Amino acid sequence: MKKIYNPEIKEWGELLKRPTQTIADIEDTVLQIFDEVKAEGDEVINAYTQKFDKVAIQNILVTPAEVEEAKMLIDEELKTAILLAKSNIEAFHNAQRTERVAVDTTDGVSCWQEKRAIQKVGLYIPGGTAPLFSTILMLAVPANLAGCKEIVLCSPPNAEGKIHPAILFTADLCGVTTICKAGGIQAVAGMTFGTRSIPKVYKIFGPGNQFVTVAKQLATKFGVAIDMPAGPSELLVVADDSANPAFVASDLLSQAEHGKDSQVILVSTSKSMIELVEKEVAGQLEKLPRKEIATAAIENSKLIYVENDQIALDLINEYGPEHFIVCVANEDFYVDQIVNAGSVFIGNYTPESAGDYASGTNHTLPTNGYAKQYSGVNLDSFMKSMTFQKISKQGIKNIGNAIELMAEAEGLQAHKNAVTLRLQSLSEN
Amino acid sequence: MKKIYNPEIKEWGELLKRPTQTIADIEDTVLQIFDEVKAEGDEVINAYTQKFDKVAIQNILVTPAEVEEAKMLIDEELKTAILLAKSNIEAFHNAQRTERVAVDTTDGVSCWQEKRAIQKVGLYIPGGTAPLFSTILMLAVPANLAGCKEIVLCSPPNAEGKIHPAILFTADLCGVTTICKAGGIQAVAGMTFGTRSIPKVYKIFGPGNQFVTVAKQLATKFGVAIDMPAGPSELLVVADDSANPAFVASDLLSQAEHGKDSQVILVSTSKSMIELVEKEVAGQLEKLPRKEIATAAIENSKLIYVENDQIALDLINEYGPEHFIVCVANEDFYVDQIVNAGSVFIGNYTPESAGDYASGTNHTLPTNGYAKQYSGVNLDSFMKSMTFQKISKQGIKNIGNAIELMAEAEGLQAHKNAVTLRLQSLSEN
């Protein structure tokens, strides 16, 4: 781990830089597969599944029998855990529901805002050895609460042509309407254009490797929205002497095991805490099954000492971490003033993995500094805010002249005319 | 105007197609200017201002003296109109403020969601003969209510090197913090990378020509967010015999005058209303100063007759209009069931231009079918939703085992370990 003491502000930019990814060379591949899927649909998707996932798929759609079979394979203890997580995620996301906002801005001018569900959404769930069923909870639960009519899930099949039972069980539990055996670029293309099997959707959510990430970005050129731009997962801990170094180390490692490009940073006003955490990380790292990945990430990680809380806060806001853990005596200082972070974990008994799985908050969060301008996934991610207005005869009399003057000043005579005709008809009566 | 009677569902896709734009050939120009602005800043921006706007700019930043001068030039009547509009926009957007959402999802597990302002935002305001000061109201008012710290405005200077006084007056009135004389691709690049004069921002809002639109799209590759993808303005009116054909025609024309590529559509269950509106459009069109533009747009517009309200509603939801005017006896049918529209205008005395200027709703709305998945600009567009959680010792005891089981099932041992260490420390005490 790199230790940095009292970095100057002008060095922050370089110090907090994320590893850059080059995506230009992937774009051509993505565009080609998009073109093919648009033209040929299911057939070309299955051809790419054969090529990339090394398995022949006859039927992209998962059958009810496959779902029933999967349910039998899930351990009862795990089922109970998933149900607890679902219940917490539901409670937290349901509380985010907003009422209709109605204002009579002027006498006779009624305006209101309502949120309505995005009718068709797509969820991408990566395959591989680790089945990310927790991400289904994080996406399908709020999609369902929002009232999305079609919830399509794509996940790559394994070598036996199956999707992991934990994914099928969770998808079924959370009201996914269509489960498709398709992954990678071809799955994103399928949800973008629609095929015989895969429904076209309006917005695509979910994590993925760099091919999926670039495919999602390019999907936006074809009229589809995405949850947010993606990047490697990251965690920043601020800790003083009140922190528990073993806990802090375990949190840093839990993020480091995600990938070699994961970012973990400790910021501290205590030099001794930095030493203690460093020692703990080295010890805990040895015992991890994903040690190789975590070691690579830890090598790039940083332990930053700063003189005081204000400097620490400024530096953290400049970085904008996806996950931000606050283990300090004066936690309110950070909690009240952090403006750029995806999700904030407070105190010694709030590990980041709680938010990943079961506390109720969403784990789909902005990385790569995007916490400066993007929200994590929440109930509103599955809805659109629409406005409505109804103006009475008196209402148009009250604001009509202002509209006429402004339209005239902007050189838009027909805009003015739409008001003038109405005002004239009222003065005639 | 094209009249279509009882189109079959399978024809809707073709019927409702927007004119396609080709942007590929603009992308190279945009990328080149981005590279240059990133490397050379103000100097290259001024060089492009000289090239495209035909004027030499010494100082990109508008001075307080220029703002004071502009204030003197605005007609008192127009000032009063702008103040009324501002007051209504403030009232409606302020009402959209959401409280902190807090839930104890499990005993000892406190989760909450709070919205915090995007610290730095940029507003692009087109120049030209029609100064779009109304767009400043629509963007700067909610930015200010949200609490954005820096509100940067870029607008191209006119031939005298000045920005229209109505723009300066409104920007000053609405709390814009920096006004820059720069337009087009180079202005978007300036806000994306930051220059000596133009502050770097996190999110860029506002309309523009196709160069600005492509520049905003490409800005998203460099870590900046944008309000929404843009397209030509559009309006769909549903009208039955209770509508006033002159009013409907004036609304169609108010949208048609925006640009030759504007889209206006009338859907009706009344053949006679279609005839009456067509006649009114022809008559009103003659008198418009922007007749040439409106005529071109009207030529591409459609009058669609359908058998009943249900078909009309389905067709409208399939189209997803930016502006949707409802002039029918049974208006609740449409108001309750429209799911894809940017903003809805109800009744004979609610012209679309009311929402453009002064009723209080926002006029920055999703076009091009993006109403299916995007919100119009609202207070939340200037904020991010962040989540927080604090778990007590009892809390982690309550959900810790579920986290361990789920992390284990996903093969993420370090995630599990972060919980196990804490549970162990508690059982030891």
mmCIF file of N, CA, C and O in Angstrom, chain B residues 5-50:
data_model
loop_
_atom_site.group_PDB
_atom_site.id
_atom_site.type_symbol
_atom_site.label_atom_id
_atom_site.label_comp_id
_atom_site.label_asym_id
_atom_site.label_seq_id
_atom_site.Cartn_x
_atom_site.Cartn_y
_atom_site.Cartn_z
ATOM 1 N N TYR B 5 -56.298 7.810 -41.812
ATOM 2 C CA TYR B 5 -57.506 7.304 -41.177
ATOM 3 C C TYR B 5 -57.310 5.864 -40.708
ATOM 4 O O TYR B 5 -56.870 5.016 -41.481
ATOM 5 N N ASN B 6 -57.619 5.662 -39.433
ATOM 6 C CA ASN B 6 -57.588 4.305 -38.868
ATOM 7 C C ASN B 6 -56.327 3.511 -39.211
ATOM 8 O O ASN B 6 -56.414 2.412 -39.755
ATOM 9 N N PRO B 7 -55.172 4.032 -38.878
ATOM 10 C CA PRO B 7 -53.965 3.249 -39.176
ATOM 11 C C PRO B 7 -53.961 1.948 -38.385
ATOM 12 O O PRO B 7 -54.391 1.908 -37.232
ATOM 13 N N GLU B 8 -53.501 0.881 -39.018
ATOM 14 C CA GLU B 8 -53.387 -0.401 -38.310
ATOM 15 C C GLU B 8 -52.201 -0.370 -37.346
ATOM 16 O O GLU B 8 -51.217 0.330 -37.602
ATOM 17 N N ILE B 9 -52.291 -1.141 -36.272
ATOM 18 C CA ILE B 9 -51.227 -1.126 -35.261
ATOM 19 C C ILE B 9 -49.869 -1.415 -35.874
ATOM 20 O O ILE B 9 -48.870 -0.800 -35.533
ATOM 21 N N LYS B 10 -49.832 -2.327 -36.828
ATOM 22 C CA LYS B 10 -48.534 -2.686 -37.410
ATOM 23 C C LYS B 10 -47.936 -1.527 -38.213
ATOM 24 O O LYS B 10 -46.749 -1.513 -38.503
ATOM 25 N N GLU B 11 -48.778 -0.531 -38.549
ATOM 26 C CA GLU B 11 -48.259 0.633 -39.280
ATOM 27 C C GLU B 11 -47.776 1.737 -38.337
ATOM 28 O O GLU B 11 -47.163 2.710 -38.779
ATOM 29 N N TRP B 12 -48.105 1.626 -37.030
ATOM 30 C CA TRP B 12 -47.815 2.725 -36.111
ATOM 31 C C TRP B 12 -46.332 3.087 -36.086
ATOM 32 O O TRP B 12 -45.961 4.250 -36.038
ATOM 33 N N GLY B 13 -45.495 2.072 -36.086
ATOM 34 C CA GLY B 13 -44.050 2.312 -36.009
ATOM 35 C C GLY B 13 -43.587 3.260 -37.099
ATOM 36 O O GLY B 13 -42.907 4.252 -36.839
ATOM 37 N N GLU B 14 -43.994 2.965 -38.331
ATOM 38 C CA GLU B 14 -43.589 3.789 -39.469
ATOM 39 C C GLU B 14 -44.250 5.170 -39.389
ATOM 40 O O GLU B 14 -43.613 6.209 -39.583
ATOM 41 N N LEU B 15 -45.544 5.169 -39.018
ATOM 42 C CA LEU B 15 -46.330 6.403 -38.969
ATOM 43 C C LEU B 15 -45.760 7.401 -37.957
ATOM 44 O O LEU B 15 -45.744 8.607 -38.189
ATOM 45 N N LEU B 16 -45.298 6.873 -36.827
ATOM 46 C CA LEU B 16 -44.876 7.734 -35.724
ATOM 47 C C LEU B 16 -43.371 7.994 -35.724
ATOM 48 O O LEU B 16 -42.836 8.592 -34.800
ATOM 49 N N LYS B 17 -42.691 7.548 -36.755
ATOM 50 C CA LYS B 17 -41.241 7.708 -36.832
ATOM 51 C C LYS B 17 -40.858 9.182 -36.904
ATOM 52 O O LYS B 17 -41.450 9.953 -37.662
ATOM 53 N N ARG B 18 -39.876 9.551 -36.101
ATOM 54 C CA ARG B 18 -39.329 10.905 -36.221
ATOM 55 C C ARG B 18 -38.308 10.932 -37.357
ATOM 56 O O ARG B 18 -37.700 9.911 -37.676
ATOM 57 N N PRO B 19 -38.104 12.122 -37.940
ATOM 58 C CA PRO B 19 -37.067 12.212 -38.978
ATOM 59 C C PRO B 19 -35.717 11.875 -38.359
ATOM 60 O O PRO B 19 -35.377 12.360 -37.281
ATOM 61 N N THR B 20 -34.954 11.015 -39.001
ATOM 62 C CA THR B 20 -33.663 10.624 -38.421
ATOM 63 C C THR B 20 -32.610 11.677 -38.732
ATOM 64 O O THR B 20 -32.617 12.308 -39.767
ATOM 65 N N GLN B 21 -31.726 11.851 -37.756
ATOM 66 C CA GLN B 21 -30.629 12.784 -37.951
ATOM 67 C C GLN B 21 -29.341 11.989 -38.072
ATOM 68 O O GLN B 21 -29.153 10.994 -37.381
ATOM 69 N N THR B 22 -28.461 12.421 -38.909
ATOM 70 C CA THR B 22 -27.154 11.776 -38.962
ATOM 71 C C THR B 22 -26.165 12.648 -38.209
ATOM 72 O O THR B 22 -26.034 13.835 -38.472
ATOM 73 N N ILE B 23 -25.539 12.022 -37.218
ATOM 74 C CA ILE B 23 -24.615 12.812 -36.422
ATOM 75 C C ILE B 23 -23.180 12.331 -36.592
ATOM 76 O O ILE B 23 -22.245 12.967 -36.149
ATOM 77 N N ALA B 24 -23.006 11.206 -37.276
ATOM 78 C CA ALA B 24 -21.669 10.612 -37.357
ATOM 79 C C ALA B 24 -20.652 11.592 -37.928
ATOM 80 O O ALA B 24 -19.523 11.700 -37.455
ATOM 81 N N ASP B 25 -21.068 12.355 -38.962
ATOM 82 C CA ASP B 25 -20.096 13.230 -39.604
ATOM 83 C C ASP B 25 -19.753 14.458 -38.754
ATOM 84 O O ASP B 25 -18.768 15.145 -38.989
ATOM 85 N N ILE B 26 -20.617 14.760 -37.762
ATOM 86 C CA ILE B 26 -20.315 15.889 -36.882
ATOM 87 C C ILE B 26 -19.320 15.454 -35.802
ATOM 88 O O ILE B 26 -18.535 16.265 -35.309
ATOM 89 N N GLU B 27 -19.333 14.183 -35.452
ATOM 90 C CA GLU B 27 -18.542 13.703 -34.313
ATOM 91 C C GLU B 27 -17.054 14.013 -34.436
ATOM 92 O O GLU B 27 -16.407 14.390 -33.461
ATOM 93 N N ASP B 28 -16.518 13.865 -35.639
ATOM 94 C CA ASP B 28 -15.086 14.118 -35.800
ATOM 95 C C ASP B 28 -14.741 15.576 -35.499
ATOM 96 O O ASP B 28 -13.751 15.864 -34.828
ATOM 97 N N THR B 29 -15.573 16.474 -36.016
ATOM 98 C CA THR B 29 -15.368 17.899 -35.736
ATOM 99 C C THR B 29 -15.422 18.167 -34.240
ATOM 100 O O THR B 29 -14.590 18.885 -33.684
ATOM 101 N N VAL B 30 -16.434 17.575 -33.588
ATOM 102 C CA VAL B 30 -16.595 17.799 -32.153
ATOM 103 C C VAL B 30 -15.376 17.284 -31.387
ATOM 104 O O VAL B 30 -14.817 17.996 -30.545
ATOM 105 N N LEU B 31 -14.928 16.082 -31.724
ATOM 106 C CA LEU B 31 -13.786 15.510 -31.003
ATOM 107 C C LEU B 31 -12.525 16.351 -31.189
ATOM 108 O O LEU B 31 -11.739 16.538 -30.267
ATOM 109 N N GLN B 32 -12.364 16.885 -32.401
ATOM 110 C CA GLN B 32 -11.182 17.710 -32.659
ATOM 111 C C GLN B 32 -11.214 18.987 -31.803
ATOM 112 O O GLN B 32 -10.222 19.358 -31.173
ATOM 113 N N ILE B 33 -12.372 19.624 -31.780
ATOM 114 C CA ILE B 33 -12.475 20.863 -30.987
ATOM 115 C C ILE B 33 -12.306 20.552 -29.496
ATOM 116 O O ILE B 33 -11.660 21.306 -28.766
ATOM 117 N N PHE B 34 -12.858 19.423 -29.043
ATOM 118 C CA PHE B 34 -12.664 19.020 -27.640
ATOM 119 C C PHE B 34 -11.169 18.880 -27.326
ATOM 120 O O PHE B 34 -10.687 19.386 -26.311
ATOM 121 N N ASP B 35 -10.442 18.199 -28.201
ATOM 122 C CA ASP B 35 -9.001 18.007 -27.982
ATOM 123 C C ASP B 35 -8.285 19.350 -27.881
ATOM 124 O O ASP B 35 -7.454 19.563 -26.999
ATOM 125 N N GLU B 36 -8.637 20.251 -28.786
ATOM 126 C CA GLU B 36 -7.962 21.543 -28.818
ATOM 127 C C GLU B 36 -8.278 22.367 -27.575
ATOM 128 O O GLU B 36 -7.401 22.992 -26.979
ATOM 129 N N VAL B 37 -9.558 22.351 -27.180
ATOM 130 C CA VAL B 37 -9.947 23.145 -25.996
ATOM 131 C C VAL B 37 -9.292 22.574 -24.741
ATOM 132 O O VAL B 37 -8.815 23.318 -23.874
ATOM 133 N N LYS B 38 -9.213 21.248 -24.676
ATOM 134 C CA LYS B 38 -8.571 20.629 -23.522
ATOM 135 C C LYS B 38 -7.103 21.050 -23.429
ATOM 136 O O LYS B 38 -6.577 21.325 -22.350
ATOM 137 N N ALA B 39 -6.464 21.142 -24.585
ATOM 138 C CA ALA B 39 -5.034 21.452 -24.594
ATOM 139 C C ALA B 39 -4.763 22.948 -24.458
ATOM 140 O O ALA B 39 -3.839 23.365 -23.767
ATOM 141 N N GLU B 40 -5.599 23.765 -25.086
ATOM 142 C CA GLU B 40 -5.236 25.189 -25.200
ATOM 143 C C GLU B 40 -6.212 26.160 -24.538
ATOM 144 O O GLU B 40 -5.930 27.360 -24.463
ATOM 145 N N GLY B 41 -7.370 25.676 -24.101
ATOM 146 C CA GLY B 41 -8.271 26.512 -23.309
ATOM 147 C C GLY B 41 -8.816 27.745 -24.011
ATOM 148 O O GLY B 41 -9.207 27.697 -25.186
ATOM 149 N N ASP B 42 -8.835 28.849 -23.263
ATOM 150 C CA ASP B 42 -9.461 30.095 -23.715
ATOM 151 C C ASP B 42 -9.062 30.509 -25.136
ATOM 152 O O ASP B 42 -9.908 30.947 -25.918
ATOM 153 N N GLU B 43 -7.769 30.390 -25.441
ATOM 154 C CA GLU B 43 -7.293 30.909 -26.734
ATOM 155 C C GLU B 43 -8.015 30.226 -27.885
ATOM 156 O O GLU B 43 -8.478 30.872 -28.824
ATOM 157 N N VAL B 44 -8.141 28.902 -27.796
ATOM 158 C CA VAL B 44 -8.770 28.186 -28.897
ATOM 159 C C VAL B 44 -10.286 28.434 -28.907
ATOM 160 O O VAL B 44 -10.911 28.486 -29.968
ATOM 161 N N ILE B 45 -10.852 28.647 -27.733
ATOM 162 C CA ILE B 45 -12.284 28.990 -27.690
ATOM 163 C C ILE B 45 -12.525 30.310 -28.422
ATOM 164 O O ILE B 45 -13.426 30.429 -29.257
ATOM 165 N N ASN B 46 -11.688 31.295 -28.127
ATOM 166 C CA ASN B 46 -11.842 32.591 -28.806
ATOM 167 C C ASN B 46 -11.594 32.480 -30.308
ATOM 168 O O ASN B 46 -12.238 33.169 -31.103
ATOM 169 N N ALA B 47 -10.684 31.602 -30.674
ATOM 170 C CA ALA B 47 -10.428 31.419 -32.107
ATOM 171 C C ALA B 47 -11.666 30.855 -32.809
ATOM 172 O O ALA B 47 -12.028 31.289 -33.907
ATOM 173 N N TYR B 48 -12.327 29.911 -32.153
ATOM 174 C CA TYR B 48 -13.557 29.366 -32.753
ATOM 175 C C TYR B 48 -14.705 30.365 -32.705
ATOM 176 O O TYR B 48 -15.567 30.377 -33.579
ATOM 177 N N THR B 49 -14.738 31.197 -31.689
ATOM 178 C CA THR B 49 -15.759 32.258 -31.656
ATOM 179 C C THR B 49 -15.552 33.191 -32.851
ATOM 180 O O THR B 49 -16.508 33.582 -33.536
ATOM 181 N N GLN B 50 -14.290 33.510 -33.094
ATOM 182 C CA GLN B 50 -13.968 34.340 -34.275
ATOM 183 C C GLN B 50 -14.440 33.634 -35.548
ATOM 184 O O GLN B 50 -15.066 34.243 -36.417
#
